[in-house]
């Protein structure tokens, strides 16, 4: 039992160590808001697209392309989004509902989920995780824009605005751009491949440090009951029912493990950026990001431990 628990920590601790290293570096002044802003833009526009592109390019589609997982995760995302929104209409003040719903369903899968999948399952985790990320990014962006627009006037929710937001997303471009290369087994020139790999290797540690540096301990201290409620929904309710649903549909092993890691990822920090840009309740959004990120260090380890103990992953 102890050996299994230590094995679980070996998988997750390197990821969360980078997160909390970011917290420390920010507090001692080695990185600042300017660095985080520029580095986050670099990750979003360049290094993460490289990681996703190469992950799909080198994916073994016979094993990593799983239509069943993609369909299940998409349906589970839409169902959870609808249920959380319905719940919010009864329990959350009108002005905060958009922030609550986005915080409770939108996971940081492009960084934390993918990093954990890579740590736990290696090349297969990156391949399946990158393919799944393409679906996740489309779903999360579209649904977040819709729910924020309903309760926050600063966000446009017309179909054209949503479409433009999606097609201009560098992560989506890299995912769909890589598919023809992978299908037709196109080989990149050696220098280009090595350059891309160097950029891709920067992604996860740099992104995790930036997330850690952007966490606000003040937001954690000032967190409201609404933030705690949304965080429990995201870190307990969603991974529990999402993983149980995946098990009921017959997913096992690495597939079920990656589903759990994606459902159980903390709230995406971009949710805070969207809320602040729209003029919404950004302290609430920040508090949800902080609470879920801190909680993930516990819930992820417990979840993986239980799944391994039960022989499901």
mmCIF file of C-alpha atoms in Angstrom:
data_model
loop_
_atom_site.group_PDB
_atom_site.id
_atom_site.type_symbol
_atom_site.label_atom_id
_atom_site.label_comp_id
_atom_site.label_asym_id
_atom_site.label_seq_id
_atom_site.Cartn_x
_atom_site.Cartn_y
_atom_site.Cartn_z
ATOM 1 C CA UNK A 1 0.000 0.000 0.000
ATOM 2 C CA UNK A 2 2.795 2.421 0.929
ATOM 3 C CA UNK A 3 4.698 1.526 -2.231
ATOM 4 C CA UNK A 4 1.647 2.272 -4.355
ATOM 5 C CA UNK A 5 1.162 5.623 -2.630
ATOM 6 C CA UNK A 6 4.820 6.557 -3.195
ATOM 7 C CA UNK A 7 4.481 5.569 -6.855
ATOM 8 C CA UNK A 8 1.514 7.928 -7.137
ATOM 9 C CA UNK A 9 3.526 10.773 -5.593
ATOM 10 C CA UNK A 10 6.362 10.158 -8.048
ATOM 11 C CA UNK A 11 3.907 10.767 -10.888
ATOM 12 C CA UNK A 12 2.271 13.922 -9.595
ATOM 13 C CA UNK A 13 4.891 15.670 -7.455
ATOM 14 C CA UNK A 14 7.120 16.835 -10.366
ATOM 15 C CA UNK A 15 4.135 18.674 -11.854
ATOM 16 C CA UNK A 16 2.991 20.334 -8.638
ATOM 17 C CA UNK A 17 6.605 21.077 -7.673
ATOM 18 C CA UNK A 18 6.821 23.320 -10.766
ATOM 19 C CA UNK A 19 3.569 25.028 -9.789
ATOM 20 C CA UNK A 20 4.718 25.866 -6.292
ATOM 21 C CA UNK A 21 8.191 26.790 -7.552
ATOM 22 C CA UNK A 22 6.408 29.537 -9.459
ATOM 23 C CA UNK A 23 4.837 30.737 -6.192
ATOM 24 C CA UNK A 24 8.260 30.859 -4.516
ATOM 25 C CA UNK A 25 10.009 32.582 -7.441
ATOM 26 C CA UNK A 26 7.312 35.281 -7.485
ATOM 27 C CA UNK A 27 7.564 35.879 -3.740
ATOM 28 C CA UNK A 28 11.375 36.211 -3.754
ATOM 29 C CA UNK A 29 11.212 38.546 -6.741
ATOM 30 C CA UNK A 30 12.985 36.407 -9.340
ATOM 31 C CA UNK A 31 9.954 36.619 -11.618
ATOM 32 C CA UNK A 32 7.335 39.360 -11.796
ATOM 33 C CA UNK A 33 4.026 40.070 -13.499
ATOM 34 C CA UNK A 34 5.797 41.280 -16.634
ATOM 35 C CA UNK A 35 7.726 38.027 -16.973
ATOM 36 C CA UNK A 36 4.585 35.961 -16.347
ATOM 37 C CA UNK A 37 2.610 37.915 -18.936
ATOM 38 C CA UNK A 38 5.286 37.577 -21.634
ATOM 39 C CA UNK A 39 6.127 33.952 -20.836
ATOM 40 C CA UNK A 40 2.443 32.974 -20.773
ATOM 41 C CA UNK A 41 1.989 34.564 -24.195
ATOM 42 C CA UNK A 42 5.050 32.662 -25.454
ATOM 43 C CA UNK A 43 3.613 29.385 -24.177
ATOM 44 C CA UNK A 44 0.158 30.031 -25.615
ATOM 45 C CA UNK A 45 1.306 31.257 -29.029
ATOM 46 C CA UNK A 46 4.441 29.193 -29.672
ATOM 47 C CA UNK A 47 5.692 26.475 -27.339
ATOM 48 C CA UNK A 48 2.352 24.834 -26.511
ATOM 49 C CA UNK A 49 1.325 24.695 -30.194
ATOM 50 C CA UNK A 50 4.699 23.056 -30.909
ATOM 51 C CA UNK A 51 4.097 20.486 -28.167
ATOM 52 C CA UNK A 52 0.604 19.667 -29.423
ATOM 53 C CA UNK A 53 1.687 19.612 -33.079
ATOM 54 C CA UNK A 54 4.599 17.244 -32.471
ATOM 55 C CA UNK A 55 2.558 15.124 -30.056
ATOM 56 C CA UNK A 56 -0.033 14.500 -32.759
ATOM 57 C CA UNK A 57 2.559 14.241 -35.540
ATOM 58 C CA UNK A 58 4.318 11.377 -33.738
ATOM 59 C CA UNK A 59 1.154 9.823 -32.356
ATOM 60 C CA UNK A 60 0.362 6.264 -33.287
ATOM 61 C CA UNK A 61 -3.177 6.892 -34.463
ATOM 62 C CA UNK A 62 -3.944 3.191 -34.340
ATOM 63 C CA UNK A 63 -3.568 3.323 -30.559
ATOM 64 C CA UNK A 64 -3.851 7.015 -29.570
ATOM 65 C CA UNK A 65 -6.830 8.080 -31.679
ATOM 66 C CA UNK A 66 -9.823 6.952 -29.639
ATOM 67 C CA UNK A 67 -13.128 8.275 -31.037
ATOM 68 C CA UNK A 68 -14.988 6.764 -28.080
ATOM 69 C CA UNK A 69 -12.973 8.801 -25.577
ATOM 70 C CA UNK A 70 -13.330 11.982 -27.613
ATOM 71 C CA UNK A 71 -17.092 11.552 -27.911
ATOM 72 C CA UNK A 72 -17.504 10.620 -24.249
ATOM 73 C CA UNK A 73 -15.432 13.546 -22.977
ATOM 74 C CA UNK A 74 -17.308 15.980 -25.227
ATOM 75 C CA UNK A 75 -20.704 14.707 -24.087
ATOM 76 C CA UNK A 76 -19.628 14.667 -20.440
ATOM 77 C CA UNK A 77 -18.380 18.263 -20.774
ATOM 78 C CA UNK A 78 -21.671 19.470 -22.262
ATOM 79 C CA UNK A 79 -23.756 17.580 -19.684
ATOM 80 C CA UNK A 80 -21.661 18.805 -16.726
ATOM 81 C CA UNK A 81 -21.759 22.363 -18.105
ATOM 82 C CA UNK A 82 -25.565 22.247 -18.346
ATOM 83 C CA UNK A 83 -26.001 20.740 -14.867
ATOM 84 C CA UNK A 84 -23.616 23.222 -13.239
ATOM 85 C CA UNK A 85 -25.388 26.110 -14.947
ATOM 86 C CA UNK A 86 -28.766 24.785 -13.772
ATOM 87 C CA UNK A 87 -27.393 24.471 -10.228
ATOM 88 C CA UNK A 88 -25.979 27.997 -10.360
ATOM 89 C CA UNK A 89 -29.375 29.486 -11.233
ATOM 90 C CA UNK A 90 -30.645 28.267 -7.843
ATOM 91 C CA UNK A 91 -27.626 28.875 -5.619
ATOM 92 C CA UNK A 92 -25.475 31.680 -7.068
ATOM 93 C CA UNK A 93 -26.230 35.431 -7.355
ATOM 94 C CA UNK A 94 -27.076 36.469 -10.926
ATOM 95 C CA UNK A 95 -23.962 38.613 -11.515
ATOM 96 C CA UNK A 96 -21.618 35.786 -10.418
ATOM 97 C CA UNK A 97 -23.216 32.883 -12.276
ATOM 98 C CA UNK A 98 -21.039 33.095 -15.386
ATOM 99 C CA UNK A 99 -17.847 33.172 -13.295
ATOM 100 C CA UNK A 100 -19.094 30.292 -11.144
ATOM 101 C CA UNK A 101 -20.042 28.058 -14.076
ATOM 102 C CA UNK A 102 -16.785 28.634 -15.948
ATOM 103 C CA UNK A 103 -14.724 28.038 -12.817
ATOM 104 C CA UNK A 104 -16.582 24.840 -11.993
ATOM 105 C CA UNK A 105 -16.286 23.125 -15.385
ATOM 106 C CA UNK A 106 -13.250 24.530 -17.236
ATOM 107 C CA UNK A 107 -10.108 22.565 -16.428
ATOM 108 C CA UNK A 108 -6.474 23.460 -17.099
ATOM 109 C CA UNK A 109 -6.005 20.445 -19.349
ATOM 110 C CA UNK A 110 -3.676 22.084 -21.850
ATOM 111 C CA UNK A 111 -0.997 22.374 -19.154
ATOM 112 C CA UNK A 112 -1.715 20.509 -15.911
ATOM 113 C CA UNK A 113 -3.818 17.700 -17.395
ATOM 114 C CA UNK A 114 -1.374 17.132 -20.253
ATOM 115 C CA UNK A 115 1.638 17.318 -17.931
ATOM 116 C CA UNK A 116 0.154 14.676 -15.634
ATOM 117 C CA UNK A 117 -0.825 12.477 -18.582
ATOM 118 C CA UNK A 118 2.742 12.694 -19.893
ATOM 119 C CA UNK A 119 4.178 11.974 -16.450
ATOM 120 C CA UNK A 120 1.944 8.955 -15.929
ATOM 121 C CA UNK A 121 1.782 7.440 -19.421
ATOM 122 C CA UNK A 122 4.734 8.873 -21.348
ATOM 123 C CA UNK A 123 4.426 9.107 -25.137
ATOM 124 C CA UNK A 124 0.945 7.597 -25.128
ATOM 125 C CA UNK A 125 -0.191 10.181 -22.594
ATOM 126 C CA UNK A 126 1.145 13.025 -24.738
ATOM 127 C CA UNK A 127 -0.374 11.586 -27.926
ATOM 128 C CA UNK A 128 -3.854 10.910 -26.569
ATOM 129 C CA UNK A 129 -3.686 14.016 -24.393
ATOM 130 C CA UNK A 130 -2.801 16.229 -27.365
ATOM 131 C CA UNK A 131 -5.646 14.812 -29.472
ATOM 132 C CA UNK A 132 -8.068 15.189 -26.580
ATOM 133 C CA UNK A 133 -6.819 18.745 -26.013
ATOM 134 C CA UNK A 134 -8.092 19.745 -29.454
ATOM 135 C CA UNK A 135 -11.619 18.709 -28.474
ATOM 136 C CA UNK A 136 -11.286 20.235 -25.016
ATOM 137 C CA UNK A 137 -10.123 23.629 -26.280
ATOM 138 C CA UNK A 138 -13.015 23.966 -28.727
ATOM 139 C CA UNK A 139 -15.619 22.950 -26.129
ATOM 140 C CA UNK A 140 -14.229 25.059 -23.295
ATOM 141 C CA UNK A 141 -13.806 28.244 -25.326
ATOM 142 C CA UNK A 142 -17.245 28.096 -26.926
ATOM 143 C CA UNK A 143 -19.118 27.235 -23.719
ATOM 144 C CA UNK A 144 -17.212 29.785 -21.614
ATOM 145 C CA UNK A 145 -17.927 32.605 -24.054
ATOM 146 C CA UNK A 146 -21.633 31.719 -24.048
ATOM 147 C CA UNK A 147 -22.114 31.553 -20.279
ATOM 148 C CA UNK A 148 -20.043 34.658 -19.583
ATOM 149 C CA UNK A 149 -21.913 36.620 -22.227
ATOM 150 C CA UNK A 150 -25.247 35.846 -20.595
ATOM 151 C CA UNK A 151 -24.162 37.336 -17.260
ATOM 152 C CA UNK A 152 -21.255 39.620 -18.252
ATOM 153 C CA UNK A 153 -21.937 42.357 -20.837
ATOM 154 C CA UNK A 154 -18.275 42.634 -21.891
ATOM 155 C CA UNK A 155 -18.251 39.308 -23.774
ATOM 156 C CA UNK A 156 -19.737 38.823 -27.240
ATOM 157 C CA UNK A 157 -21.766 35.629 -27.638
ATOM 158 C CA UNK A 158 -22.959 35.891 -31.238
ATOM 159 C CA UNK A 159 -22.080 32.856 -33.408
ATOM 160 C CA UNK A 160 -19.580 34.788 -35.535
ATOM 161 C CA UNK A 161 -17.600 36.032 -32.512
ATOM 162 C CA UNK A 162 -17.485 32.518 -31.066
ATOM 163 C CA UNK A 163 -16.357 31.114 -34.425
ATOM 164 C CA UNK A 164 -13.589 33.718 -34.812
ATOM 165 C CA UNK A 165 -12.413 33.071 -31.235
ATOM 166 C CA UNK A 166 -12.107 29.376 -32.018
ATOM 167 C CA UNK A 167 -10.419 29.501 -35.441
ATOM 168 C CA UNK A 168 -7.829 32.056 -34.260
ATOM 169 C CA UNK A 169 -6.801 29.986 -31.251
ATOM 170 C CA UNK A 170 -3.152 28.903 -31.818
ATOM 171 C CA UNK A 171 -3.721 25.647 -29.929
ATOM 172 C CA UNK A 172 -6.644 24.667 -32.136
ATOM 173 C CA UNK A 173 -4.683 25.654 -35.259
ATOM 174 C CA UNK A 174 -1.756 23.458 -34.193
ATOM 175 C CA UNK A 175 -3.981 20.471 -33.437
ATOM 176 C CA UNK A 176 -5.890 20.526 -36.711
ATOM 177 C CA UNK A 177 -2.783 21.526 -38.662
ATOM 178 C CA UNK A 178 -0.933 18.458 -37.401
ATOM 179 C CA UNK A 179 -3.617 15.946 -38.384
ATOM 180 C CA UNK A 180 -2.788 15.856 -42.153
ATOM 181 C CA UNK A 181 0.924 15.485 -41.337
ATOM 182 C CA UNK A 182 0.157 12.561 -39.041
ATOM 183 C CA UNK A 183 -2.322 10.871 -41.391
ATOM 184 C CA UNK A 184 0.032 11.014 -44.380
ATOM 185 C CA UNK A 185 3.149 10.281 -42.285
ATOM 186 C CA UNK A 186 4.946 13.479 -43.359
ATOM 187 C CA UNK A 187 8.467 13.718 -41.926
ATOM 188 C CA UNK A 188 9.815 17.116 -40.920
ATOM 189 C CA UNK A 189 13.390 18.145 -41.839
ATOM 190 C CA UNK A 190 15.839 17.239 -39.093
ATOM 191 C CA UNK A 191 16.666 20.830 -38.126
ATOM 192 C CA UNK A 192 12.990 21.768 -37.941
ATOM 193 C CA UNK A 193 12.114 18.710 -35.894
ATOM 194 C CA UNK A 194 14.911 19.384 -33.390
ATOM 195 C CA UNK A 195 14.019 23.073 -33.108
ATOM 196 C CA UNK A 196 10.378 22.191 -32.520
ATOM 197 C CA UNK A 197 11.310 19.627 -29.891
ATOM 198 C CA UNK A 198 13.426 22.197 -28.061
ATOM 199 C CA UNK A 199 10.484 24.591 -27.945
ATOM 200 C CA UNK A 200 8.090 21.821 -26.940
ATOM 201 C CA UNK A 201 10.302 20.784 -24.016
ATOM 202 C CA UNK A 202 10.078 24.347 -22.654
ATOM 203 C CA UNK A 203 6.291 24.263 -22.503
ATOM 204 C CA UNK A 204 5.325 22.340 -19.401
ATOM 205 C CA UNK A 205 7.893 23.670 -16.893
ATOM 206 C CA UNK A 206 7.536 27.261 -18.135
ATOM 207 C CA UNK A 207 3.739 27.138 -18.175
ATOM 208 C CA UNK A 208 3.536 25.526 -14.733
ATOM 209 C CA UNK A 209 5.903 28.125 -13.244
ATOM 210 C CA UNK A 210 3.803 30.921 -14.773
ATOM 211 C CA UNK A 211 0.618 29.463 -13.319
ATOM 212 C CA UNK A 212 2.257 29.227 -9.907
ATOM 213 C CA UNK A 213 3.545 32.786 -10.168
ATOM 214 C CA UNK A 214 0.101 34.084 -11.081
ATOM 215 C CA UNK A 215 -1.613 32.509 -8.075
ATOM 216 C CA UNK A 216 -2.762 35.044 -5.517
ATOM 217 C CA UNK A 217 -2.591 34.016 -1.876
ATOM 218 C CA UNK A 218 -4.655 37.112 -1.081
ATOM 219 C CA UNK A 219 -7.413 35.747 -3.293
ATOM 220 C CA UNK A 220 -7.248 32.492 -1.336
ATOM 221 C CA UNK A 221 -7.593 34.301 1.989
ATOM 222 C CA UNK A 222 -10.507 36.355 0.688
ATOM 223 C CA UNK A 223 -12.265 33.433 -0.986
ATOM 224 C CA UNK A 224 -16.003 33.426 -0.590
ATOM 225 C CA UNK A 225 -18.465 30.636 -0.050
ATOM 226 C CA UNK A 226 -19.254 30.799 -3.770
ATOM 227 C CA UNK A 227 -15.589 30.196 -4.662
ATOM 228 C CA UNK A 228 -15.380 27.222 -2.313
ATOM 229 C CA UNK A 229 -18.623 25.800 -3.719
ATOM 230 C CA UNK A 230 -17.362 26.099 -7.321
ATOM 231 C CA UNK A 231 -14.011 24.560 -6.324
ATOM 232 C CA UNK A 232 -15.668 21.552 -4.694
ATOM 233 C CA UNK A 233 -17.770 21.090 -7.816
ATOM 234 C CA UNK A 234 -14.642 21.197 -9.999
ATOM 235 C CA UNK A 235 -12.251 19.116 -7.895
ATOM 236 C CA UNK A 236 -14.607 16.559 -6.333
ATOM 237 C CA UNK A 237 -17.941 16.372 -8.156
ATOM 238 C CA UNK A 238 -16.708 16.581 -11.767
ATOM 239 C CA UNK A 239 -13.824 14.059 -11.558
ATOM 240 C CA UNK A 240 -15.920 11.671 -9.450
ATOM 241 C CA UNK A 241 -18.909 11.487 -11.770
ATOM 242 C CA UNK A 242 -16.879 11.928 -14.962
ATOM 243 C CA UNK A 243 -14.571 9.042 -14.058
ATOM 244 C CA UNK A 244 -17.425 6.837 -12.861
ATOM 245 C CA UNK A 245 -19.187 7.516 -16.145
ATOM 246 C CA UNK A 246 -16.051 6.574 -18.061
ATOM 247 C CA UNK A 247 -15.791 3.345 -16.070
ATOM 248 C CA UNK A 248 -19.470 2.583 -16.769
ATOM 249 C CA UNK A 249 -18.827 3.060 -20.493
ATOM 250 C CA UNK A 250 -16.025 0.497 -20.342
ATOM 251 C CA UNK A 251 -12.855 2.594 -20.281
ATOM 252 C CA UNK A 252 -9.981 1.039 -18.357
ATOM 253 C CA UNK A 253 -6.235 1.385 -17.891
ATOM 254 C CA UNK A 254 -4.487 4.414 -19.393
ATOM 255 C CA UNK A 255 -7.679 5.628 -21.072
ATOM 256 C CA UNK A 256 -9.569 5.836 -17.778
ATOM 257 C CA UNK A 257 -6.528 7.326 -16.054
ATOM 258 C CA UNK A 258 -6.234 10.125 -18.610
ATOM 259 C CA UNK A 259 -9.959 10.815 -18.373
ATOM 260 C CA UNK A 260 -9.603 11.189 -14.604
ATOM 261 C CA UNK A 261 -6.601 13.511 -14.968
ATOM 262 C CA UNK A 262 -8.482 15.709 -17.434
ATOM 263 C CA UNK A 263 -11.713 15.807 -15.418
ATOM 264 C CA UNK A 264 -9.714 16.457 -12.238
ATOM 265 C CA UNK A 265 -7.451 19.227 -13.563
ATOM 266 C CA UNK A 266 -7.732 22.522 -11.641
ATOM 267 C CA UNK A 267 -9.590 25.469 -13.113
ATOM 268 C CA UNK A 268 -7.796 27.022 -16.082
ATOM 269 C CA UNK A 269 -6.065 30.300 -15.274
ATOM 270 C CA UNK A 270 -7.301 31.728 -18.588
ATOM 271 C CA UNK A 271 -10.757 31.793 -16.999
ATOM 272 C CA UNK A 272 -9.503 34.622 -14.765
ATOM 273 C CA UNK A 273 -8.133 36.470 -17.797
ATOM 274 C CA UNK A 274 -11.462 36.213 -19.639
ATOM 275 C CA UNK A 275 -13.487 37.400 -16.640
ATOM 276 C CA UNK A 276 -11.212 40.372 -15.960
ATOM 277 C CA UNK A 277 -11.232 41.430 -19.604
ATOM 278 C CA UNK A 278 -15.029 41.271 -19.612
ATOM 279 C CA UNK A 279 -15.376 43.361 -16.453
ATOM 280 C CA UNK A 280 -16.798 40.533 -14.353
ATOM 281 C CA UNK A 281 -16.116 39.465 -10.774
ATOM 282 C CA UNK A 282 -12.429 38.694 -11.303
ATOM 283 C CA UNK A 283 -11.570 38.311 -7.562
ATOM 284 C CA UNK A 284 -14.028 35.399 -7.503
ATOM 285 C CA UNK A 285 -12.428 33.922 -10.633
ATOM 286 C CA UNK A 286 -8.954 34.275 -9.096
ATOM 287 C CA UNK A 287 -10.070 32.620 -5.863
ATOM 288 C CA UNK A 288 -11.452 29.609 -7.757
ATOM 289 C CA UNK A 289 -8.186 29.194 -9.689
ATOM 290 C CA UNK A 290 -6.131 29.351 -6.478
ATOM 291 C CA UNK A 291 -8.322 26.959 -4.466
ATOM 292 C CA UNK A 292 -8.579 24.347 -7.219
ATOM 293 C CA UNK A 293 -4.844 24.480 -7.955
ATOM 294 C CA UNK A 294 -3.955 23.950 -4.290
ATOM 295 C CA UNK A 295 -6.627 21.256 -3.921
ATOM 296 C CA UNK A 296 -5.362 19.407 -7.011
ATOM 297 C CA UNK A 297 -2.173 18.470 -5.172
ATOM 298 C CA UNK A 298 -4.377 16.388 -2.853
ATOM 299 C CA UNK A 299 -7.311 15.266 -5.002
ATOM 300 C CA UNK A 300 -5.136 14.122 -7.911
ATOM 301 C CA UNK A 301 -2.933 11.966 -5.695
ATOM 302 C CA UNK A 302 -5.906 10.485 -3.849
ATOM 303 C CA UNK A 303 -7.773 9.772 -7.078
ATOM 304 C CA UNK A 304 -4.851 8.082 -8.817
ATOM 305 C CA UNK A 305 -4.063 6.087 -5.698
ATOM 306 C CA UNK A 306 -7.648 4.809 -5.439
ATOM 307 C CA UNK A 307 -7.839 3.959 -9.143
ATOM 308 C CA UNK A 308 -4.537 2.057 -8.995
ATOM 309 C CA UNK A 309 -5.537 0.324 -5.772
ATOM 310 C CA UNK A 310 -8.779 -0.817 -7.439
ATOM 311 C CA UNK A 311 -6.804 -2.073 -10.459
ATOM 312 C CA UNK A 312 -8.631 0.205 -12.910
ATOM 313 C CA UNK A 313 -5.629 2.145 -14.265
#
